[in-house]
Amino acid sequence: MPDMPPVSLTERRKNETRLDIARTAAALFVADGLRATRAEDIARAAGVAPRTFYRYFPTKEESVAPLFAAGAQQWAEAVRRAPAELSVPDALRHAVRDALGAETAGAVESLDWVRSLLRMSVESAALRAVWADACHASEQTLLTVLGERAGAVPSLDLRLAAAVASAAVRVGVESWAVEDAPPSGGEDARPSGGEGAPPSGREGAGPAALAERCLAALDAFPWP
């Protein structure tokens, strides 16, 4: 892999500003609700002028795109970091455990943000579109990574493999988001149906376990 060009100080500051705004927006959405929160409210809470907000994000919903993108891209990059000797299915599982495992406070916080935002997206087409864009971008990154591992240019088979794997992980994360299990999972977590709800076979599972389960259902897929 060729070395990536260094990120300039200006770009790093822009990225930090984007992420600060995204975290502020997510916090306000959770505290006050998506509908009640205006772009101007986000700008004020983030300590930037409204014009600065709109320079980075055209809408309030898109202000959380960096949070979605960070998580979605992280798992695709984890596939790139997986040991070269692993098969594609094993590399994907390794990456899921690496990217979605809630082993640090920062990882837990990020997953909690994603869960809250995904729950809000049920009633917001605009927020669903932001999530879909992040997932699509991650799929394109994964396509490149699978090409690198296979030593081949993107083909129909590679495109299908990237799409199938991305969909499996997305379904796992979305399934976890509608449940009440903590990011790390836990036997005492209950499904969203509450006490007395019938077992679903996934109570207590964290996003990594659910995503890995979805990938396991694809073992018969002809991975490159």
Short mmCIF file of C-alpha atoms in Angstrom, two decimals:
data_model
loop_
_atom_site.label_atom_id
_atom_site.label_comp_id
_atom_site.label_asym_id
_atom_site.label_seq_id
_atom_site.Cartn_x
_atom_site.Cartn_y
_atom_site.Cartn_z
CA MET A 1 0.00 0.00 0.00
CA PRO A 2 1.39 3.44 -0.91
CA ASP A 3 1.74 5.92 1.91
CA MET A 4 -1.17 8.31 2.15
CA PRO A 5 -0.25 12.00 1.79
CA PRO A 6 -0.10 13.78 5.14
CA VAL A 7 -3.19 15.71 6.16
CA SER A 8 -2.51 19.43 6.39
CA LEU A 9 -3.04 21.35 9.62
CA THR A 10 -5.91 23.24 7.96
CA GLU A 11 -7.65 20.01 7.00
CA ARG A 12 -7.15 18.57 10.49
CA ARG A 13 -8.75 21.66 12.01
CA LYS A 14 -11.66 21.45 9.58
CA ASN A 15 -12.18 17.80 10.45
CA GLU A 16 -12.07 18.60 14.16
CA THR A 17 -14.63 21.37 13.68
CA ARG A 18 -16.90 19.04 11.69
CA LEU A 19 -16.69 16.41 14.41
CA ASP A 20 -17.31 18.95 17.20
CA ILE A 21 -20.42 20.17 15.41
CA ALA A 22 -21.56 16.58 14.82
CA ARG A 23 -21.23 15.66 18.50
CA THR A 24 -23.01 18.84 19.54
CA ALA A 25 -25.84 18.16 17.09
CA ALA A 26 -26.25 14.59 18.29
CA ALA A 27 -26.38 15.72 21.92
CA LEU A 28 -29.04 18.33 21.13
CA PHE A 29 -31.08 15.87 19.07
CA VAL A 30 -31.08 13.46 22.01
CA ALA A 31 -31.84 16.14 24.61
CA ASP A 32 -34.39 18.26 22.75
CA GLY A 33 -35.55 16.12 19.86
CA LEU A 34 -34.76 16.31 16.18
CA ARG A 35 -37.71 18.49 15.23
CA ALA A 36 -37.18 21.01 18.00
CA THR A 37 -33.48 21.48 17.26
CA ARG A 38 -32.57 24.11 14.66
CA ALA A 39 -29.30 24.49 12.81
CA GLU A 40 -28.85 27.81 14.62
CA ASP A 41 -29.18 26.02 17.96
CA ILE A 42 -26.44 23.60 16.98
CA ALA A 43 -24.16 26.40 15.80
CA ARG A 44 -24.60 28.36 19.02
CA ALA A 45 -23.99 25.31 21.23
CA ALA A 46 -20.91 24.38 19.17
CA GLY A 47 -19.53 27.91 19.46
CA VAL A 48 -19.58 28.68 15.74
CA ALA A 49 -21.49 31.19 13.62
CA PRO A 50 -24.51 29.92 11.66
CA ARG A 51 -22.69 30.72 8.42
CA THR A 52 -19.84 28.47 9.57
CA PHE A 53 -22.32 25.69 10.28
CA TYR A 54 -23.79 25.98 6.79
CA ARG A 55 -20.33 26.02 5.26
CA TYR A 56 -19.85 22.52 6.62
CA PHE A 57 -23.38 21.13 6.49
CA PRO A 58 -26.33 22.07 4.24
CA THR A 59 -28.94 20.77 6.72
CA LYS A 60 -29.18 20.01 10.41
CA GLU A 61 -29.63 16.28 9.71
CA GLU A 62 -26.41 16.16 7.72
CA SER A 63 -24.50 17.62 10.65
CA VAL A 64 -24.31 14.14 12.22
CA ALA A 65 -22.85 12.60 9.05
CA PRO A 66 -19.30 12.53 10.54
CA LEU A 67 -20.53 10.31 13.39
CA PHE A 68 -22.16 7.85 11.01
CA ALA A 69 -19.22 7.98 8.62
CA ALA A 70 -16.62 7.39 11.33
CA GLY A 71 -18.28 4.18 12.48
CA ALA A 72 -19.09 2.89 9.01
CA GLN A 73 -15.60 3.55 7.65
CA GLN A 74 -13.92 2.16 10.75
CA TRP A 75 -15.06 -1.38 10.09
CA ALA A 76 -14.07 -1.27 6.41
CA GLU A 77 -10.61 -0.05 7.41
CA ALA A 78 -10.46 -2.82 10.01
CA VAL A 79 -10.77 -5.32 7.15
CA ARG A 80 -7.71 -3.70 5.58
CA ARG A 81 -5.78 -4.12 8.86
CA ALA A 82 -6.80 -7.77 9.29
CA PRO A 83 -3.92 -10.27 9.00
CA ALA A 84 -3.19 -11.02 5.36
CA GLU A 85 -3.30 -14.79 5.91
CA LEU A 86 -6.99 -14.70 6.88
CA SER A 87 -9.61 -15.70 4.34
CA VAL A 88 -12.14 -13.03 3.40
CA PRO A 89 -14.88 -14.40 5.73
CA ASP A 90 -12.41 -14.60 8.63
CA ALA A 91 -11.05 -11.12 7.86
CA LEU A 92 -14.59 -9.73 7.93
CA ARG A 93 -15.32 -11.36 11.28
CA HIS A 94 -11.99 -10.16 12.67
CA ALA A 95 -12.82 -6.63 11.51
CA VAL A 96 -16.28 -6.68 13.07
CA ARG A 97 -14.87 -7.65 16.45
CA ASP A 98 -12.18 -4.98 16.09
CA ALA A 99 -14.43 -2.12 14.93
CA LEU A 100 -17.65 -2.81 16.83
CA GLY A 101 -16.24 -4.21 20.04
CA ALA A 102 -17.00 -1.79 22.88
CA GLU A 103 -13.64 -2.03 24.61
CA THR A 104 -13.05 1.65 25.37
CA ALA A 105 -15.13 4.50 26.74
CA GLY A 106 -14.84 6.29 23.41
CA ALA A 107 -16.13 3.26 21.50
CA VAL A 108 -19.09 2.90 23.85
CA GLU A 109 -19.94 6.60 23.46
CA SER A 110 -19.77 6.41 19.67
CA LEU A 111 -22.03 3.35 19.54
CA ASP A 112 -24.50 5.00 21.90
CA TRP A 113 -24.64 8.03 19.57
CA VAL A 114 -25.26 5.77 16.59
CA ARG A 115 -28.04 3.91 18.40
CA SER A 116 -29.81 7.13 19.40
CA LEU A 117 -29.56 8.56 15.88
CA LEU A 118 -30.74 5.35 14.22
CA ARG A 119 -33.79 5.32 16.47
CA MET A 120 -34.55 8.90 15.46
CA SER A 121 -34.13 8.02 11.80
CA VAL A 122 -37.25 5.85 11.96
CA GLU A 123 -39.30 9.05 11.74
CA SER A 124 -36.87 11.11 9.67
CA ALA A 125 -36.30 10.38 6.00
CA ALA A 126 -33.52 12.97 5.95
CA LEU A 127 -31.64 11.24 8.75
CA ARG A 128 -32.14 7.85 7.09
CA ALA A 129 -30.60 9.28 3.93
CA VAL A 130 -27.52 10.42 5.88
CA TRP A 131 -27.12 6.91 7.32
CA ALA A 132 -27.59 5.35 3.87
CA ASP A 133 -24.92 7.62 2.38
CA ALA A 134 -22.47 6.64 5.13
CA CYS A 135 -23.14 2.93 4.55
CA HIS A 136 -22.70 3.32 0.79
CA ALA A 137 -19.39 5.14 1.25
CA SER A 138 -18.22 2.36 3.58
CA GLU A 139 -19.21 -0.22 0.98
CA GLN A 140 -17.06 1.55 -1.61
CA THR A 141 -14.11 1.53 0.80
CA LEU A 142 -14.67 -2.17 1.45
CA LEU A 143 -14.74 -2.84 -2.29
CA THR A 144 -11.29 -1.27 -2.60
CA VAL A 145 -10.02 -3.25 0.39
CA LEU A 146 -11.32 -6.57 -0.95
CA GLY A 147 -9.67 -5.78 -4.27
CA GLU A 148 -6.39 -5.23 -2.46
CA ARG A 149 -6.71 -8.53 -0.57
CA ALA A 150 -7.64 -10.44 -3.73
CA GLY A 151 -5.04 -8.69 -5.85
CA ALA A 152 -7.73 -7.90 -8.40
CA VAL A 153 -9.51 -4.92 -9.87
CA PRO A 154 -13.16 -4.40 -8.85
CA SER A 155 -15.34 -6.94 -10.63
CA LEU A 156 -18.94 -8.06 -10.43
CA ASP A 157 -18.01 -10.71 -7.86
CA LEU A 158 -16.04 -8.25 -5.74
CA ARG A 159 -18.83 -5.66 -5.91
CA LEU A 160 -21.36 -8.26 -4.82
CA ALA A 161 -19.09 -9.43 -2.00
CA ALA A 162 -18.66 -5.87 -0.70
CA ALA A 163 -22.41 -5.22 -0.92
CA VAL A 164 -23.33 -8.47 0.85
CA ALA A 165 -20.82 -7.98 3.65
CA SER A 166 -21.79 -4.34 4.13
CA ALA A 167 -25.49 -5.22 4.27
CA ALA A 168 -24.82 -7.94 6.84
CA VAL A 169 -22.97 -5.57 9.15
CA ARG A 170 -25.54 -2.81 8.64
CA VAL A 171 -28.38 -5.17 9.57
CA GLY A 172 -26.50 -6.28 12.66
CA VAL A 173 -25.96 -2.70 13.84
CA GLU A 174 -29.53 -1.66 13.06
CA SER A 175 -30.91 -4.73 14.87
CA TRP A 176 -28.86 -3.88 17.94
CA ALA A 177 -30.02 -0.26 17.80
CA VAL A 178 -33.69 -1.16 18.28
CA GLU A 179 -32.88 -3.36 21.28
CA ASP A 180 -31.75 -2.33 24.76
CA ALA A 181 -28.53 -4.32 25.10
CA PRO A 182 -25.42 -2.27 25.95
CA PRO A 183 -22.72 -1.90 23.26
CA SER A 184 -20.67 -4.63 24.91
CA GLY A 185 -23.65 -6.95 25.23
CA GLY A 186 -24.66 -8.55 28.52
CA GLU A 187 -26.81 -11.35 29.75
CA ASP A 188 -28.99 -9.02 31.82
CA ALA A 189 -30.03 -6.85 28.85
CA ARG A 190 -33.64 -7.17 27.81
CA PRO A 191 -35.19 -6.76 24.38
CA SER A 192 -37.14 -3.59 23.69
CA GLY A 193 -40.39 -5.45 24.31
CA GLY A 194 -39.65 -5.16 28.03
CA GLU A 195 -40.13 -7.63 30.86
CA GLY A 196 -41.94 -10.74 29.84
CA ALA A 197 -41.26 -10.33 26.13
CA PRO A 198 -40.75 -13.63 24.30
CA PRO A 199 -37.16 -14.64 23.68
CA SER A 200 -35.80 -13.52 20.32
CA GLY A 201 -32.50 -15.37 20.42
CA ARG A 202 -30.53 -12.14 20.46
CA GLU A 203 -31.17 -10.65 23.92
CA GLY A 204 -28.04 -9.12 25.36
CA ALA A 205 -26.09 -9.27 22.12
CA GLY A 206 -23.93 -6.26 21.28
CA PRO A 207 -23.51 -4.89 17.75
CA ALA A 208 -20.32 -6.90 17.13
CA ALA A 209 -22.02 -10.19 18.03
CA LEU A 210 -25.08 -9.44 15.91
CA ALA A 211 -23.01 -8.33 12.93
CA GLU A 212 -20.87 -11.47 13.21
CA ARG A 213 -24.04 -13.56 13.36
CA CYS A 214 -25.27 -11.92 10.15
CA LEU A 215 -21.95 -12.64 8.46
CA ALA A 216 -22.11 -16.27 9.59
CA ALA A 217 -25.42 -16.62 7.75
CA LEU A 218 -23.47 -15.91 4.55
CA ASP A 219 -20.89 -18.68 4.91
CA ALA A 220 -22.09 -20.30 1.70
CA PHE A 221 -21.44 -17.13 -0.27
CA PRO A 222 -18.60 -17.56 -2.84
CA TRP A 223 -16.23 -15.03 -1.29
CA PRO A 224 -13.29 -13.99 -3.49
#
